[in-house]
XYZ file of N, CA and C in Angstrom:
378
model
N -11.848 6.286 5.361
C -12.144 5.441 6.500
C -12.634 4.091 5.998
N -12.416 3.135 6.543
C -12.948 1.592 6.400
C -13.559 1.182 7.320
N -15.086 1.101 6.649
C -16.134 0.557 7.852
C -15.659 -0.982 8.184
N -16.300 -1.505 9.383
C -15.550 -2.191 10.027
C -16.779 -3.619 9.045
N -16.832 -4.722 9.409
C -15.402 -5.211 9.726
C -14.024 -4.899 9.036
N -13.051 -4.623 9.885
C -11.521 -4.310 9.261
C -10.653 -5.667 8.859
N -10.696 -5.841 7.499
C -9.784 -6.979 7.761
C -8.392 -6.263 7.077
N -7.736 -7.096 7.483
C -6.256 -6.870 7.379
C -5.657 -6.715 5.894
N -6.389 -7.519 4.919
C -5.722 -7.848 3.618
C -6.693 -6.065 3.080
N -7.471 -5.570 3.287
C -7.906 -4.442 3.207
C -7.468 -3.240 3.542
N -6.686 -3.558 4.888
C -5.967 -2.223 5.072
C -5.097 -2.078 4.722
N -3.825 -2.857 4.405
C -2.454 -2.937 3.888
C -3.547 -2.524 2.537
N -4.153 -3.124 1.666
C -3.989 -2.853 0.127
C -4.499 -1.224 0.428
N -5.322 -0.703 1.158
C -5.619 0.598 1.329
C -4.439 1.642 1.162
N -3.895 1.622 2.218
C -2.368 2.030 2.430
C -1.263 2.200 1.281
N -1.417 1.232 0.603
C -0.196 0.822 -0.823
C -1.601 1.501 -1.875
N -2.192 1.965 -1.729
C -3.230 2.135 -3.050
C -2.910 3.611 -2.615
N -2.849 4.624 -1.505
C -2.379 5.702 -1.216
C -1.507 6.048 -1.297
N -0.305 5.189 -1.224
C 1.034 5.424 -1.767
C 1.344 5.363 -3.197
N 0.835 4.060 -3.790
C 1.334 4.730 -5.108
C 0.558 4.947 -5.764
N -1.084 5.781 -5.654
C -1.786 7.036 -6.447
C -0.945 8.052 -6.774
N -0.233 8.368 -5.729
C 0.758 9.588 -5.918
C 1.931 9.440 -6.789
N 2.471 8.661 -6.925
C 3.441 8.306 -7.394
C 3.625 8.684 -9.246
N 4.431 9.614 -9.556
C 4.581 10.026 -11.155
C 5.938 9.899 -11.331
N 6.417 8.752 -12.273
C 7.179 8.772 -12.846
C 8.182 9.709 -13.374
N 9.478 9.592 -13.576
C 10.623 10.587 -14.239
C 10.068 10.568 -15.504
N 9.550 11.694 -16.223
C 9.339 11.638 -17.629
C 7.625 11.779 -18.293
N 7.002 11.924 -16.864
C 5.727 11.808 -16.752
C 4.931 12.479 -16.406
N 3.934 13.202 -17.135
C 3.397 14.456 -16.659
C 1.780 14.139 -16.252
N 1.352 14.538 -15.299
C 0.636 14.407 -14.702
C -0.443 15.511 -14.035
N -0.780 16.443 -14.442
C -1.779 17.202 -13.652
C -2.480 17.092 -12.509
N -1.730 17.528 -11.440
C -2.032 17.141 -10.037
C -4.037 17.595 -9.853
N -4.379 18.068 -10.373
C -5.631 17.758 -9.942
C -6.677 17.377 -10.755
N -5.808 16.303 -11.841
C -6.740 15.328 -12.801
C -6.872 14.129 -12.336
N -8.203 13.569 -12.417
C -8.385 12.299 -11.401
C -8.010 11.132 -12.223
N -7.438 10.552 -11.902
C -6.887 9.254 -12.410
C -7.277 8.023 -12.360
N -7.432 6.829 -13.285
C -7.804 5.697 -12.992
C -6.706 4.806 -12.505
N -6.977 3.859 -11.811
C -5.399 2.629 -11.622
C -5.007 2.083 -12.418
N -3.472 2.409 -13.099
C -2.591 1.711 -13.720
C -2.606 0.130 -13.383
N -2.273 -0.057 -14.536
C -1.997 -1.944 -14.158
C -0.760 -2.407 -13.203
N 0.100 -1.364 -13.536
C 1.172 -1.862 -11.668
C 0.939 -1.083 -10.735
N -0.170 -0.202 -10.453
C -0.652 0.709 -9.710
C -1.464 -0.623 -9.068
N -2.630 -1.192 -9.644
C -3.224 -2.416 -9.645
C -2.823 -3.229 -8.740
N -1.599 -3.969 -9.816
C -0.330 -4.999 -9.275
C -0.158 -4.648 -7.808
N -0.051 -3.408 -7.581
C 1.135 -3.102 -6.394
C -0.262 -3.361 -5.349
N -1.574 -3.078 -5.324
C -2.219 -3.324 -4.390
C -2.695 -4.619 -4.543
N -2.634 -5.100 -5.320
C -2.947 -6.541 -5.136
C -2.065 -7.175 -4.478
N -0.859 -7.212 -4.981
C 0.430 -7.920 -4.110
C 0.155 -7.257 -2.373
N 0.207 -6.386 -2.221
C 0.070 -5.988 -0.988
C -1.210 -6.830 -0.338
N -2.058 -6.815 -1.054
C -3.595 -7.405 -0.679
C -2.717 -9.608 -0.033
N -2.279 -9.780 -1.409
C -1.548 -11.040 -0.832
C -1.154 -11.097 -0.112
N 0.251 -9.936 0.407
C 1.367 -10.576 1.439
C 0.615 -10.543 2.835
N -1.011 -9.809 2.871
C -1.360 -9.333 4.049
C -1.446 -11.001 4.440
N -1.998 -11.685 3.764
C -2.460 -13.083 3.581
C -1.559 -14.517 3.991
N -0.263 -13.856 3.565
C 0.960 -15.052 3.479
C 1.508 -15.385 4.392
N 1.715 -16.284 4.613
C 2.259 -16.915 6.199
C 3.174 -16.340 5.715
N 4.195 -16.468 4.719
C 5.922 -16.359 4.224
C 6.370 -14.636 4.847
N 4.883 -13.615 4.920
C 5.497 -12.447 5.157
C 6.042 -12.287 6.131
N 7.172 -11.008 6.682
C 7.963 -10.986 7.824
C 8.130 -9.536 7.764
N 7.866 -8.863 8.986
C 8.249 -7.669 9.250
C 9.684 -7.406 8.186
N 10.188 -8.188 7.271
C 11.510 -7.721 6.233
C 10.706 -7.475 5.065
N 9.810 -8.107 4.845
C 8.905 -8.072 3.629
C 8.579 -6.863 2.987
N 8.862 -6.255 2.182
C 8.947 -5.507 0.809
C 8.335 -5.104 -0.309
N 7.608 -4.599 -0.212
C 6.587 -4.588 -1.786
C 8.027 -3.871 -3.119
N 8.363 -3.885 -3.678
C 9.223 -3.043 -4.946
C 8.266 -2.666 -5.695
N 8.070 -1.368 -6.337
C 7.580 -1.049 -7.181
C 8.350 -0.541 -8.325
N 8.048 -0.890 -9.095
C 8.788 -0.179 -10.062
C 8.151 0.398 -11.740
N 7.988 1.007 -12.166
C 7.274 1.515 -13.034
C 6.448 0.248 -14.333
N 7.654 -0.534 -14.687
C 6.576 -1.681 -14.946
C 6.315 -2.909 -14.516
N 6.640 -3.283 -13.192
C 6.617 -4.458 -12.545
C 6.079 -3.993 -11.099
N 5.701 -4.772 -10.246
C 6.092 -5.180 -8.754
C 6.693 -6.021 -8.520
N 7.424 -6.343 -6.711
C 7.912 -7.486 -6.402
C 8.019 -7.116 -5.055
N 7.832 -9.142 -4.285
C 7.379 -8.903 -2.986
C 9.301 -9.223 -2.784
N 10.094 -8.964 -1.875
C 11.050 -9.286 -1.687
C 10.734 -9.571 0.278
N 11.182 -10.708 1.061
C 11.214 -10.820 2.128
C 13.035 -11.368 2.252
N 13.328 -11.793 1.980
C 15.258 -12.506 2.480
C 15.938 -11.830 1.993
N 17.186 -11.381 2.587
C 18.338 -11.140 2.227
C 18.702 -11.685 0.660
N 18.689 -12.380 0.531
C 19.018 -13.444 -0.394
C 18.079 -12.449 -1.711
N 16.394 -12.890 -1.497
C 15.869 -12.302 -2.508
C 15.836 -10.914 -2.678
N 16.423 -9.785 -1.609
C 16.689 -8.580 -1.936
C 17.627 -8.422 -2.554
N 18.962 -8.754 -2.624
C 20.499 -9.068 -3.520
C 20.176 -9.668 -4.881
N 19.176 -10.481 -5.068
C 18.816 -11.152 -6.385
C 17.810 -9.860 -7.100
N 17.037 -9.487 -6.393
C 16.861 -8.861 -6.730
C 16.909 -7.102 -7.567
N 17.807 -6.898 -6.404
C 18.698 -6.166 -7.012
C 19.341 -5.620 -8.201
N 20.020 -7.067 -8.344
C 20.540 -7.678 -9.494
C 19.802 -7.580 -10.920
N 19.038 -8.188 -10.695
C 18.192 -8.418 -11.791
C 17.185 -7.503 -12.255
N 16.983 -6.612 -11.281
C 15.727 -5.382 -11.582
C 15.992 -3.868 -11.607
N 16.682 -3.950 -10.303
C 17.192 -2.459 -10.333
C 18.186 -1.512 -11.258
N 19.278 -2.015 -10.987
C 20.387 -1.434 -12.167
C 20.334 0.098 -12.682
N 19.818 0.906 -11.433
C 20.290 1.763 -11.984
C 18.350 2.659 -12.203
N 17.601 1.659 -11.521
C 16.031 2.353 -12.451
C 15.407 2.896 -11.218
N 14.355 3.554 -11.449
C 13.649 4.377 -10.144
C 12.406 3.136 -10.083
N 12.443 3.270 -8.082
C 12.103 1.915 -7.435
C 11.724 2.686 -6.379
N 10.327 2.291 -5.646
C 9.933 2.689 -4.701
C 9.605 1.578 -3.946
N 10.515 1.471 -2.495
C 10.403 -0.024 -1.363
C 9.329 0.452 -0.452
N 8.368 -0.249 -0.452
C 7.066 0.003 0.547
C 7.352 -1.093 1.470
N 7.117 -0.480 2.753
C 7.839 -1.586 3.851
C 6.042 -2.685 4.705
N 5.617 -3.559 3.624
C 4.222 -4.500 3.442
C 4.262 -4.863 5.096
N 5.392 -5.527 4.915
C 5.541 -6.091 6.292
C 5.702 -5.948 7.654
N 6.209 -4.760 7.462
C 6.425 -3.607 8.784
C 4.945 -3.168 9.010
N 4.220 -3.052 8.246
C 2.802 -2.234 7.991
C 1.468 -3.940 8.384
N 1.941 -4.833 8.071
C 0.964 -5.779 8.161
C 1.183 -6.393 9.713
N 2.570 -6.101 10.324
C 2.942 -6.372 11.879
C 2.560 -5.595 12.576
N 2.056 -4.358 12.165
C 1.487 -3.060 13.098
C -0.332 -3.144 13.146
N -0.928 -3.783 12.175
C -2.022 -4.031 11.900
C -3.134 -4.692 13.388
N -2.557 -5.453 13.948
C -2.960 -6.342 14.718
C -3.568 -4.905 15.962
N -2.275 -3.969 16.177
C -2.340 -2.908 17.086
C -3.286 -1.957 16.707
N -3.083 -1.897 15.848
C -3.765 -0.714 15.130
C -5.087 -0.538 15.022
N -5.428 -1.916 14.669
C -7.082 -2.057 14.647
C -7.677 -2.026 15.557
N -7.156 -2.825 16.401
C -7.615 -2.733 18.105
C -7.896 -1.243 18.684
N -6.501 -0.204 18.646
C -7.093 0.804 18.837
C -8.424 1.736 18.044
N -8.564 1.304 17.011
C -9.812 2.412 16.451
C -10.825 2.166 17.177
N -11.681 3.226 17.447
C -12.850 3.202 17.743
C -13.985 3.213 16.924
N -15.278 3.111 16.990
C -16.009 3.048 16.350
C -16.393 4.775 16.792
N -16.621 5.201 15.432
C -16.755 6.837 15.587
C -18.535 7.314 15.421
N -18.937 8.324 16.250
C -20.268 8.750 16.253
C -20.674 9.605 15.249
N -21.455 9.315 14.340
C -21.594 10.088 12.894
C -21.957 11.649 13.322
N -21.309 12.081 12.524
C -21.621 13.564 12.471
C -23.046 14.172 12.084
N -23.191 15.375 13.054
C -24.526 16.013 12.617
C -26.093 15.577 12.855
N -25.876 14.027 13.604
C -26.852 13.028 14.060
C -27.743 14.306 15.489
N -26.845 14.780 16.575
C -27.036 15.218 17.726
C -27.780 16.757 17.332
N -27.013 17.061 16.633
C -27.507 18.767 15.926
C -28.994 18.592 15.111
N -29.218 18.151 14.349
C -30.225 17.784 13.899
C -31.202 17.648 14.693
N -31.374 16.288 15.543
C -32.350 16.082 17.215
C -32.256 17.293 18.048
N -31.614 18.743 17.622
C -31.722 19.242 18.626
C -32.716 20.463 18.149
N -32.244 20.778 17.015
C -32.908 21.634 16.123
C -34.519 21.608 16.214
């Protein structure tokens, strides 16, 4: 949970920091219940996310790429095809959709409520 104030560049990097914790590589062994520190494009990938929350340039097309040793924000046609090109070829790539997720934000926050701590009422009653 994220105590409030909620800002936006916080919840997108939240979100992308949950997605690729999980994330293990082809070739990569991992012990699902060894706790892990953040990789440097584990890092990358929430930082960039932390940016695009930020960027006028983002657009519900906007893109985080991850890829085992890079990130990349892709928003145009144009820079998804270049991209492509130049990065993919063939390698394992995970598209986190930043922008779809930073356009839902506005809604999203609005609905949470502020929640009544647990165990407060039980206690006073005891």
């Amino acid at each position: 949970m994220i105590s409030e104030p909620h800002f936006e560049e916080d919840v997108v990097a939240l979100r992308v920091y949950a997605f690729v914790s999980q994330i293990v590589w082809p070739g990569t062994r991992r012990p699902r219940s060894a706790r892990q520190a953040l990789e440097l494009w584990q890092a990358s990938a929430v930082e960039a996310a932390r940016q695009a929350a930020s960027d006028q340039a983002t657009t519900a097309e906007t893109a985080l790429w991850v890829l085992e040793d890079s990130v990349h924000l892709v928003t145009t046609p144009a820079q998804r095809a270049a991209f492509d090109l130049q990065h993919l070829d063939g390698r394992v790539a995970f598209r986190i959709p930043v922008g779809r997720w930073v356009n839902e934000l506005p809604d999203a926050i609005d609905k949470l409520r502020p929640r009544r701590r647990r165990g407060t009422s039980a206690k006073a009653a005891s």
